[in-house]
Amino acid sequence: MTEQGFYNTILVPVDGSNTAERALQAARELAAASGAEVITLSVAVDRDVMPSELMATGQISKKDIQDDRRRQAAEVAQKAAKALQDAGITARDEVTVGDPAHCIIERSRELDAPLVVIGRRGLTGFRELIMGSVSNKVVHYADCPVLVIN
């Protein structure tokens, strides 16, 4: 935090969901008030290829599907950062691969106590509802303040 009590860096995980968009809007307002840099982080989920993905794609390989996940994550992060930049906010995008909660928590630690602004629900499936949401894990395990947007 700066001397004025504002954060220098705001980390916003984005996945293209409506709640991630609302989190991005909240981060934009906070950054405008504080002059903080916003980092939009998108995580390409590193999981096995689902049978339905293989059936839907025909002859596309597992590597192609994983590459497509990375490309989509990059597009989401870039679009979010550009929207912030267009609003006059200092922003940059980042993409990582892995478990979303773990990646968000690790990146927040690397940034040395940013503010994480995250949507309550993202584009996760039924399994995530049972096992616990990404935002819930981030709230419990991050070493910095986390603002959850509904």
Short mmCIF file of N, CA and C in Angstrom, two decimals:
data_model
loop_
_atom_site.label_atom_id
_atom_site.label_comp_id
_atom_site.label_asym_id
_atom_site.label_seq_id
_atom_site.Cartn_x
_atom_site.Cartn_y
_atom_site.Cartn_z
N MET A 1 0.84 -1.19 0.00
CA MET A 1 0.00 0.00 0.00
C MET A 1 0.88 1.24 0.00
N THR A 2 0.37 2.29 -0.58
CA THR A 2 1.09 3.55 -0.59
C THR A 2 0.81 4.29 0.69
N GLU A 3 1.47 5.41 0.85
CA GLU A 3 1.27 6.22 2.06
C GLU A 3 -0.17 6.70 2.20
N GLN A 4 -0.87 6.89 1.07
CA GLN A 4 -2.25 7.35 1.11
C GLN A 4 -3.23 6.23 1.45
N GLY A 5 -2.75 5.01 1.59
CA GLY A 5 -3.64 3.92 1.93
C GLY A 5 -4.20 3.18 0.74
N PHE A 6 -3.73 3.52 -0.47
CA PHE A 6 -4.18 2.84 -1.67
C PHE A 6 -3.18 1.77 -2.08
N TYR A 7 -3.60 0.89 -2.90
CA TYR A 7 -2.74 -0.17 -3.40
C TYR A 7 -2.03 0.28 -4.67
N ASN A 8 -0.79 -0.17 -4.82
CA ASN A 8 -0.03 0.14 -6.04
C ASN A 8 -0.43 -0.77 -7.18
N THR A 9 -0.84 -1.99 -6.85
CA THR A 9 -1.16 -2.99 -7.86
C THR A 9 -2.49 -3.66 -7.52
N ILE A 10 -3.31 -3.81 -8.53
CA ILE A 10 -4.57 -4.53 -8.40
C ILE A 10 -4.53 -5.70 -9.38
N LEU A 11 -4.69 -6.90 -8.86
CA LEU A 11 -4.71 -8.11 -9.68
C LEU A 11 -6.15 -8.51 -9.91
N VAL A 12 -6.53 -8.64 -11.17
CA VAL A 12 -7.90 -9.00 -11.51
C VAL A 12 -7.90 -10.26 -12.36
N PRO A 13 -8.26 -11.39 -11.78
CA PRO A 13 -8.41 -12.61 -12.59
C PRO A 13 -9.62 -12.47 -13.50
N VAL A 14 -9.43 -12.79 -14.78
CA VAL A 14 -10.52 -12.66 -15.75
C VAL A 14 -10.69 -13.96 -16.52
N ASP A 15 -11.93 -14.32 -16.78
CA ASP A 15 -12.22 -15.54 -17.53
C ASP A 15 -13.33 -15.35 -18.55
N GLY A 16 -13.76 -14.12 -18.74
CA GLY A 16 -14.82 -13.85 -19.71
C GLY A 16 -16.21 -13.93 -19.13
N SER A 17 -16.34 -14.25 -17.85
CA SER A 17 -17.66 -14.35 -17.23
C SER A 17 -18.21 -12.98 -16.88
N ASN A 18 -19.51 -12.92 -16.60
CA ASN A 18 -20.14 -11.67 -16.20
C ASN A 18 -19.58 -11.14 -14.88
N THR A 19 -19.34 -12.04 -13.93
CA THR A 19 -18.81 -11.56 -12.65
C THR A 19 -17.37 -11.09 -12.79
N ALA A 20 -16.60 -11.68 -13.68
CA ALA A 20 -15.24 -11.18 -13.93
C ALA A 20 -15.31 -9.79 -14.54
N GLU A 21 -16.28 -9.56 -15.40
CA GLU A 21 -16.47 -8.23 -15.99
C GLU A 21 -16.82 -7.20 -14.90
N ARG A 22 -17.67 -7.58 -13.96
CA ARG A 22 -18.02 -6.67 -12.86
C ARG A 22 -16.80 -6.41 -11.97
N ALA A 23 -15.98 -7.44 -11.76
CA ALA A 23 -14.75 -7.26 -10.98
C ALA A 23 -13.80 -6.30 -11.70
N LEU A 24 -13.73 -6.41 -13.00
CA LEU A 24 -12.90 -5.52 -13.79
C LEU A 24 -13.38 -4.07 -13.67
N GLN A 25 -14.68 -3.87 -13.67
CA GLN A 25 -15.24 -2.53 -13.51
C GLN A 25 -14.90 -1.96 -12.13
N ALA A 26 -14.99 -2.80 -11.10
CA ALA A 26 -14.64 -2.35 -9.75
C ALA A 26 -13.16 -1.99 -9.67
N ALA A 27 -12.32 -2.81 -10.28
CA ALA A 27 -10.88 -2.54 -10.30
C ALA A 27 -10.58 -1.24 -11.04
N ARG A 28 -11.31 -1.00 -12.13
CA ARG A 28 -11.13 0.25 -12.88
C ARG A 28 -11.41 1.45 -11.99
N GLU A 29 -12.49 1.39 -11.23
CA GLU A 29 -12.84 2.50 -10.35
C GLU A 29 -11.79 2.69 -9.24
N LEU A 30 -11.34 1.59 -8.67
CA LEU A 30 -10.31 1.67 -7.62
C LEU A 30 -9.00 2.22 -8.19
N ALA A 31 -8.62 1.77 -9.37
CA ALA A 31 -7.39 2.25 -9.99
C ALA A 31 -7.48 3.72 -10.36
N ALA A 32 -8.64 4.15 -10.83
CA ALA A 32 -8.82 5.55 -11.18
C ALA A 32 -8.66 6.44 -9.94
N ALA A 33 -9.14 5.96 -8.80
CA ALA A 33 -9.04 6.73 -7.56
C ALA A 33 -7.64 6.71 -6.96
N SER A 34 -6.89 5.65 -7.23
CA SER A 34 -5.60 5.46 -6.55
C SER A 34 -4.38 5.59 -7.44
N GLY A 35 -4.58 5.48 -8.75
CA GLY A 35 -3.44 5.48 -9.66
C GLY A 35 -2.74 4.14 -9.73
N ALA A 36 -3.35 3.10 -9.20
CA ALA A 36 -2.74 1.77 -9.20
C ALA A 36 -2.68 1.20 -10.61
N GLU A 37 -1.71 0.33 -10.81
CA GLU A 37 -1.63 -0.45 -12.04
C GLU A 37 -2.54 -1.66 -11.88
N VAL A 38 -3.23 -2.03 -12.93
CA VAL A 38 -4.09 -3.21 -12.90
C VAL A 38 -3.47 -4.29 -13.79
N ILE A 39 -3.39 -5.48 -13.24
CA ILE A 39 -2.92 -6.64 -14.00
C ILE A 39 -4.11 -7.56 -14.21
N THR A 40 -4.44 -7.80 -15.46
CA THR A 40 -5.50 -8.76 -15.76
C THR A 40 -4.83 -10.11 -15.98
N LEU A 41 -5.25 -11.08 -15.20
CA LEU A 41 -4.66 -12.41 -15.24
C LEU A 41 -5.69 -13.42 -15.70
N SER A 42 -5.37 -14.15 -16.75
CA SER A 42 -6.23 -15.21 -17.22
C SER A 42 -5.48 -16.52 -17.13
N VAL A 43 -6.15 -17.55 -16.65
CA VAL A 43 -5.52 -18.85 -16.45
C VAL A 43 -6.10 -19.85 -17.44
N ALA A 44 -5.21 -20.42 -18.23
CA ALA A 44 -5.61 -21.53 -19.10
C ALA A 44 -5.59 -22.78 -18.24
N VAL A 45 -6.74 -23.35 -18.02
CA VAL A 45 -6.86 -24.48 -17.11
C VAL A 45 -6.06 -25.66 -17.64
N ASP A 46 -5.21 -26.19 -16.78
CA ASP A 46 -4.37 -27.34 -17.14
C ASP A 46 -5.04 -28.58 -16.57
N ARG A 47 -5.87 -29.20 -17.40
CA ARG A 47 -6.56 -30.42 -16.99
C ARG A 47 -6.62 -31.33 -18.19
N ASP A 48 -6.96 -32.55 -17.92
CA ASP A 48 -7.09 -33.50 -19.02
C ASP A 48 -8.16 -33.04 -19.99
N VAL A 49 -8.01 -33.43 -21.19
CA VAL A 49 -9.01 -33.14 -22.21
C VAL A 49 -10.22 -34.01 -21.94
N MET A 50 -11.36 -33.38 -21.91
CA MET A 50 -12.60 -34.10 -21.64
C MET A 50 -13.03 -34.87 -22.89
N PRO A 51 -13.64 -36.05 -22.71
CA PRO A 51 -14.12 -36.82 -23.87
C PRO A 51 -15.04 -36.00 -24.77
N SER A 52 -15.86 -35.15 -24.17
CA SER A 52 -16.77 -34.33 -24.98
C SER A 52 -16.01 -33.36 -25.86
N GLU A 53 -14.85 -32.87 -25.38
CA GLU A 53 -14.03 -31.98 -26.20
C GLU A 53 -13.47 -32.72 -27.41
N LEU A 54 -13.03 -33.94 -27.17
CA LEU A 54 -12.48 -34.73 -28.27
C LEU A 54 -13.55 -35.08 -29.28
N MET A 55 -14.75 -35.44 -28.80
CA MET A 55 -15.84 -35.79 -29.71
C MET A 55 -16.26 -34.58 -30.52
N ALA A 56 -16.29 -33.43 -29.89
CA ALA A 56 -16.75 -32.22 -30.57
C ALA A 56 -15.74 -31.72 -31.60
N THR A 57 -14.48 -32.09 -31.43
CA THR A 57 -13.45 -31.55 -32.30
C THR A 57 -13.04 -32.47 -33.43
N GLY A 58 -13.46 -33.69 -33.41
CA GLY A 58 -13.10 -34.61 -34.48
C GLY A 58 -11.67 -35.06 -34.38
N GLN A 59 -10.83 -34.65 -35.32
CA GLN A 59 -9.45 -35.12 -35.40
C GLN A 59 -8.43 -34.18 -34.74
N ILE A 60 -8.85 -33.24 -33.96
CA ILE A 60 -7.93 -32.31 -33.31
C ILE A 60 -7.24 -33.02 -32.15
N SER A 61 -5.96 -32.78 -32.00
CA SER A 61 -5.17 -33.45 -30.97
C SER A 61 -5.34 -32.79 -29.60
N LYS A 62 -4.91 -33.51 -28.59
CA LYS A 62 -4.92 -32.98 -27.22
C LYS A 62 -4.08 -31.71 -27.14
N LYS A 63 -2.93 -31.69 -27.81
CA LYS A 63 -2.07 -30.51 -27.81
C LYS A 63 -2.79 -29.32 -28.43
N ASP A 64 -3.51 -29.56 -29.52
CA ASP A 64 -4.25 -28.48 -30.17
C ASP A 64 -5.31 -27.90 -29.23
N ILE A 65 -5.97 -28.76 -28.48
CA ILE A 65 -6.99 -28.30 -27.54
C ILE A 65 -6.33 -27.47 -26.44
N GLN A 66 -5.21 -27.91 -25.91
CA GLN A 66 -4.51 -27.16 -24.87
C GLN A 66 -4.00 -25.83 -25.41
N ASP A 67 -3.49 -25.82 -26.64
CA ASP A 67 -3.04 -24.57 -27.27
C ASP A 67 -4.21 -23.62 -27.44
N ASP A 68 -5.37 -24.15 -27.79
CA ASP A 68 -6.56 -23.32 -27.95
C ASP A 68 -6.98 -22.71 -26.61
N ARG A 69 -6.89 -23.46 -25.54
CA ARG A 69 -7.19 -22.92 -24.21
C ARG A 69 -6.27 -21.75 -23.88
N ARG A 70 -4.99 -21.90 -24.18
CA ARG A 70 -4.03 -20.82 -23.93
C ARG A 70 -4.36 -19.58 -24.78
N ARG A 71 -4.70 -19.81 -26.04
CA ARG A 71 -5.04 -18.71 -26.93
C ARG A 71 -6.27 -17.96 -26.43
N GLN A 72 -7.29 -18.72 -26.01
CA GLN A 72 -8.51 -18.09 -25.50
C GLN A 72 -8.22 -17.30 -24.22
N ALA A 73 -7.39 -17.85 -23.33
CA ALA A 73 -7.03 -17.15 -22.10
C ALA A 73 -6.31 -15.84 -22.42
N ALA A 74 -5.41 -15.89 -23.38
CA ALA A 74 -4.68 -14.69 -23.77
C ALA A 74 -5.62 -13.63 -24.33
N GLU A 75 -6.58 -14.04 -25.13
CA GLU A 75 -7.54 -13.10 -25.70
C GLU A 75 -8.36 -12.42 -24.61
N VAL A 76 -8.78 -13.19 -23.62
CA VAL A 76 -9.58 -12.63 -22.53
C VAL A 76 -8.76 -11.60 -21.74
N ALA A 77 -7.53 -11.95 -21.40
CA ALA A 77 -6.67 -11.05 -20.62
C ALA A 77 -6.35 -9.78 -21.41
N GLN A 78 -6.04 -9.93 -22.68
CA GLN A 78 -5.70 -8.78 -23.52
C GLN A 78 -6.90 -7.84 -23.68
N LYS A 79 -8.06 -8.40 -23.90
CA LYS A 79 -9.27 -7.59 -24.07
C LYS A 79 -9.55 -6.79 -22.79
N ALA A 80 -9.41 -7.44 -21.65
CA ALA A 80 -9.66 -6.75 -20.38
C ALA A 80 -8.65 -5.63 -20.14
N ALA A 81 -7.38 -5.90 -20.40
CA ALA A 81 -6.35 -4.87 -20.21
C ALA A 81 -6.57 -3.70 -21.17
N LYS A 82 -6.94 -4.00 -22.39
CA LYS A 82 -7.19 -2.94 -23.37
C LYS A 82 -8.36 -2.06 -22.96
N ALA A 83 -9.41 -2.66 -22.43
CA ALA A 83 -10.57 -1.87 -21.96
C ALA A 83 -10.13 -0.91 -20.86
N LEU A 84 -9.27 -1.38 -19.97
CA LEU A 84 -8.76 -0.51 -18.90
C LEU A 84 -7.90 0.61 -19.47
N GLN A 85 -7.01 0.26 -20.39
CA GLN A 85 -6.13 1.25 -21.01
C GLN A 85 -6.95 2.31 -21.75
N ASP A 86 -8.00 1.88 -22.41
CA ASP A 86 -8.88 2.81 -23.13
C ASP A 86 -9.57 3.78 -22.17
N ALA A 87 -9.71 3.36 -20.90
CA ALA A 87 -10.33 4.21 -19.87
C ALA A 87 -9.27 5.04 -19.14
N GLY A 88 -8.01 4.98 -19.61
CA GLY A 88 -6.96 5.78 -19.00
C GLY A 88 -6.26 5.14 -17.81
N ILE A 89 -6.46 3.84 -17.63
CA ILE A 89 -5.86 3.12 -16.50
C ILE A 89 -4.59 2.42 -16.99
N THR A 90 -3.55 2.46 -16.16
CA THR A 90 -2.34 1.70 -16.47
C THR A 90 -2.65 0.23 -16.24
N ALA A 91 -2.52 -0.56 -17.30
CA ALA A 91 -2.90 -1.97 -17.20
C ALA A 91 -2.01 -2.81 -18.11
N ARG A 92 -1.84 -4.06 -17.71
CA ARG A 92 -1.15 -5.04 -18.55
C ARG A 92 -1.81 -6.39 -18.32
N ASP A 93 -1.64 -7.25 -19.31
CA ASP A 93 -2.27 -8.57 -19.23
C ASP A 93 -1.22 -9.64 -19.01
N GLU A 94 -1.63 -10.70 -18.35
CA GLU A 94 -0.78 -11.86 -18.12
C GLU A 94 -1.61 -13.12 -18.30
N VAL A 95 -0.93 -14.18 -18.75
CA VAL A 95 -1.57 -15.48 -18.91
C VAL A 95 -0.69 -16.51 -18.25
N THR A 96 -1.32 -17.44 -17.57
CA THR A 96 -0.59 -18.55 -16.98
C THR A 96 -1.39 -19.82 -17.21
N VAL A 97 -0.76 -20.95 -16.95
CA VAL A 97 -1.41 -22.24 -17.17
C VAL A 97 -1.38 -23.01 -15.86
N GLY A 98 -2.52 -23.59 -15.49
CA GLY A 98 -2.57 -24.41 -14.28
C GLY A 98 -3.94 -24.38 -13.65
N ASP A 99 -3.95 -24.65 -12.34
CA ASP A 99 -5.18 -24.57 -11.56
C ASP A 99 -5.45 -23.09 -11.28
N PRO A 100 -6.64 -22.58 -11.62
CA PRO A 100 -6.89 -21.15 -11.47
C PRO A 100 -6.63 -20.59 -10.07
N ALA A 101 -7.15 -21.22 -9.05
CA ALA A 101 -6.97 -20.69 -7.70
C ALA A 101 -5.49 -20.66 -7.33
N HIS A 102 -4.78 -21.74 -7.60
CA HIS A 102 -3.36 -21.80 -7.27
C HIS A 102 -2.58 -20.72 -8.02
N CYS A 103 -2.86 -20.56 -9.30
CA CYS A 103 -2.15 -19.56 -10.09
C CYS A 103 -2.41 -18.14 -9.60
N ILE A 104 -3.65 -17.85 -9.25
CA ILE A 104 -4.00 -16.52 -8.75
C ILE A 104 -3.29 -16.25 -7.42
N ILE A 105 -3.34 -17.21 -6.53
CA ILE A 105 -2.69 -17.06 -5.22
C ILE A 105 -1.18 -16.87 -5.39
N GLU A 106 -0.56 -17.70 -6.22
CA GLU A 106 0.89 -17.59 -6.43
C GLU A 106 1.26 -16.25 -7.05
N ARG A 107 0.49 -15.78 -8.03
CA ARG A 107 0.81 -14.50 -8.66
C ARG A 107 0.63 -13.36 -7.67
N SER A 108 -0.37 -13.44 -6.81
CA SER A 108 -0.56 -12.38 -5.82
C SER A 108 0.62 -12.33 -4.85
N ARG A 109 1.19 -13.48 -4.53
CA ARG A 109 2.38 -13.52 -3.66
C ARG A 109 3.59 -12.93 -4.36
N GLU A 110 3.74 -13.21 -5.63
CA GLU A 110 4.87 -12.67 -6.39
C GLU A 110 4.80 -11.15 -6.50
N LEU A 111 3.60 -10.61 -6.51
CA LEU A 111 3.41 -9.17 -6.63
C LEU A 111 3.60 -8.43 -5.32
N ASP A 112 3.82 -9.13 -4.23
CA ASP A 112 4.06 -8.51 -2.93
C ASP A 112 2.89 -7.65 -2.45
N ALA A 113 1.86 -8.32 -2.05
CA ALA A 113 0.70 -7.71 -1.40
C ALA A 113 -0.11 -6.75 -2.27
N PRO A 114 -0.61 -7.23 -3.38
CA PRO A 114 -1.54 -6.40 -4.14
C PRO A 114 -2.94 -6.53 -3.54
N LEU A 115 -3.87 -5.89 -4.16
CA LEU A 115 -5.28 -6.13 -3.88
C LEU A 115 -5.77 -7.03 -5.01
N VAL A 116 -6.43 -8.12 -4.65
CA VAL A 116 -7.03 -9.00 -5.66
C VAL A 116 -8.52 -8.65 -5.72
N VAL A 117 -9.00 -8.36 -6.92
CA VAL A 117 -10.42 -8.11 -7.13
C VAL A 117 -10.92 -9.22 -8.04
N ILE A 118 -11.82 -10.05 -7.53
CA ILE A 118 -12.23 -11.26 -8.22
C ILE A 118 -13.74 -11.41 -8.22
N GLY A 119 -14.26 -11.94 -9.31
CA GLY A 119 -15.69 -12.24 -9.37
C GLY A 119 -16.02 -13.47 -8.54
N ARG A 120 -17.20 -13.46 -7.95
CA ARG A 120 -17.60 -14.57 -7.08
C ARG A 120 -17.73 -15.88 -7.83
N ARG A 121 -18.29 -15.86 -9.02
CA ARG A 121 -18.46 -17.07 -9.82
C ARG A 121 -17.93 -16.82 -11.20
N GLY A 122 -17.21 -17.78 -11.73
CA GLY A 122 -16.67 -17.65 -13.08
C GLY A 122 -17.31 -18.64 -14.02
N LEU A 123 -16.52 -19.09 -14.96
CA LEU A 123 -17.02 -20.02 -15.98
C LEU A 123 -16.73 -21.46 -15.61
N THR A 124 -16.84 -21.80 -14.34
CA THR A 124 -16.55 -23.16 -13.90
C THR A 124 -17.80 -24.02 -14.01
N GLY A 125 -17.59 -25.30 -13.96
CA GLY A 125 -18.69 -26.23 -14.12
C GLY A 125 -19.24 -26.76 -12.81
N PHE A 126 -20.07 -27.77 -12.89
CA PHE A 126 -20.74 -28.36 -11.74
C PHE A 126 -19.75 -28.88 -10.71
N ARG A 127 -18.65 -29.47 -11.15
CA ARG A 127 -17.65 -30.01 -10.23
C ARG A 127 -17.13 -28.91 -9.30
N GLU A 128 -16.96 -27.71 -9.85
CA GLU A 128 -16.45 -26.60 -9.05
C GLU A 128 -17.45 -26.21 -7.96
N LEU A 129 -18.73 -26.33 -8.24
CA LEU A 129 -19.75 -26.01 -7.25
C LEU A 129 -19.64 -26.93 -6.04
N ILE A 130 -19.30 -28.18 -6.29
CA ILE A 130 -19.19 -29.16 -5.21
C ILE A 130 -17.89 -29.00 -4.44
N MET A 131 -16.79 -28.81 -5.16
CA MET A 131 -15.47 -28.79 -4.55
C MET A 131 -15.07 -27.43 -3.98
N GLY A 132 -15.75 -26.36 -4.33
CA GLY A 132 -15.41 -25.04 -3.83
C GLY A 132 -14.96 -24.14 -4.97
N SER A 133 -15.42 -22.92 -4.94
CA SER A 133 -15.13 -22.02 -6.04
C SER A 133 -13.72 -21.46 -5.97
N VAL A 134 -13.25 -20.98 -7.09
CA VAL A 134 -11.93 -20.37 -7.17
C VAL A 134 -11.86 -19.18 -6.22
N SER A 135 -12.87 -18.33 -6.24
CA SER A 135 -12.84 -17.15 -5.38
C SER A 135 -12.78 -17.54 -3.90
N ASN A 136 -13.47 -18.59 -3.52
CA ASN A 136 -13.44 -19.06 -2.14
C ASN A 136 -12.02 -19.48 -1.74
N LYS A 137 -11.35 -20.21 -2.62
CA LYS A 137 -9.98 -20.63 -2.34
C LYS A 137 -9.05 -19.44 -2.25
N VAL A 138 -9.22 -18.48 -3.14
CA VAL A 138 -8.36 -17.29 -3.12
C VAL A 138 -8.56 -16.52 -1.82
N VAL A 139 -9.80 -16.35 -1.41
CA VAL A 139 -10.08 -15.64 -0.15
C VAL A 139 -9.39 -16.32 1.02
N HIS A 140 -9.43 -17.64 1.06
CA HIS A 140 -8.88 -18.37 2.20
C HIS A 140 -7.38 -18.52 2.19
N TYR A 141 -6.75 -18.50 1.02
CA TYR A 141 -5.31 -18.81 0.97
C TYR A 141 -4.41 -17.68 0.49
N ALA A 142 -4.97 -16.62 -0.02
CA ALA A 142 -4.12 -15.49 -0.45
C ALA A 142 -3.59 -14.77 0.78
N ASP A 143 -2.40 -14.21 0.63
CA ASP A 143 -1.77 -13.48 1.73
C ASP A 143 -2.01 -11.98 1.62
N CYS A 144 -3.00 -11.59 0.86
CA CYS A 144 -3.29 -10.17 0.67
C CYS A 144 -4.81 -9.98 0.72
N PRO A 145 -5.25 -8.74 0.77
CA PRO A 145 -6.69 -8.49 0.74
C PRO A 145 -7.32 -8.94 -0.57
N VAL A 146 -8.54 -9.47 -0.48
CA VAL A 146 -9.27 -9.94 -1.64
C VAL A 146 -10.66 -9.32 -1.59
N LEU A 147 -11.02 -8.64 -2.66
CA LEU A 147 -12.35 -8.06 -2.79
C LEU A 147 -13.13 -8.93 -3.75
N VAL A 148 -14.22 -9.54 -3.25
CA VAL A 148 -15.04 -10.43 -4.08
C VAL A 148 -16.26 -9.67 -4.54
N ILE A 149 -16.43 -9.66 -5.86
CA ILE A 149 -17.55 -8.94 -6.49
C ILE A 149 -18.62 -9.94 -6.89
N ASN A 150 -19.85 -9.63 -6.53
CA ASN A 150 -20.98 -10.51 -6.83
C ASN A 150 -21.52 -10.26 -8.21
#
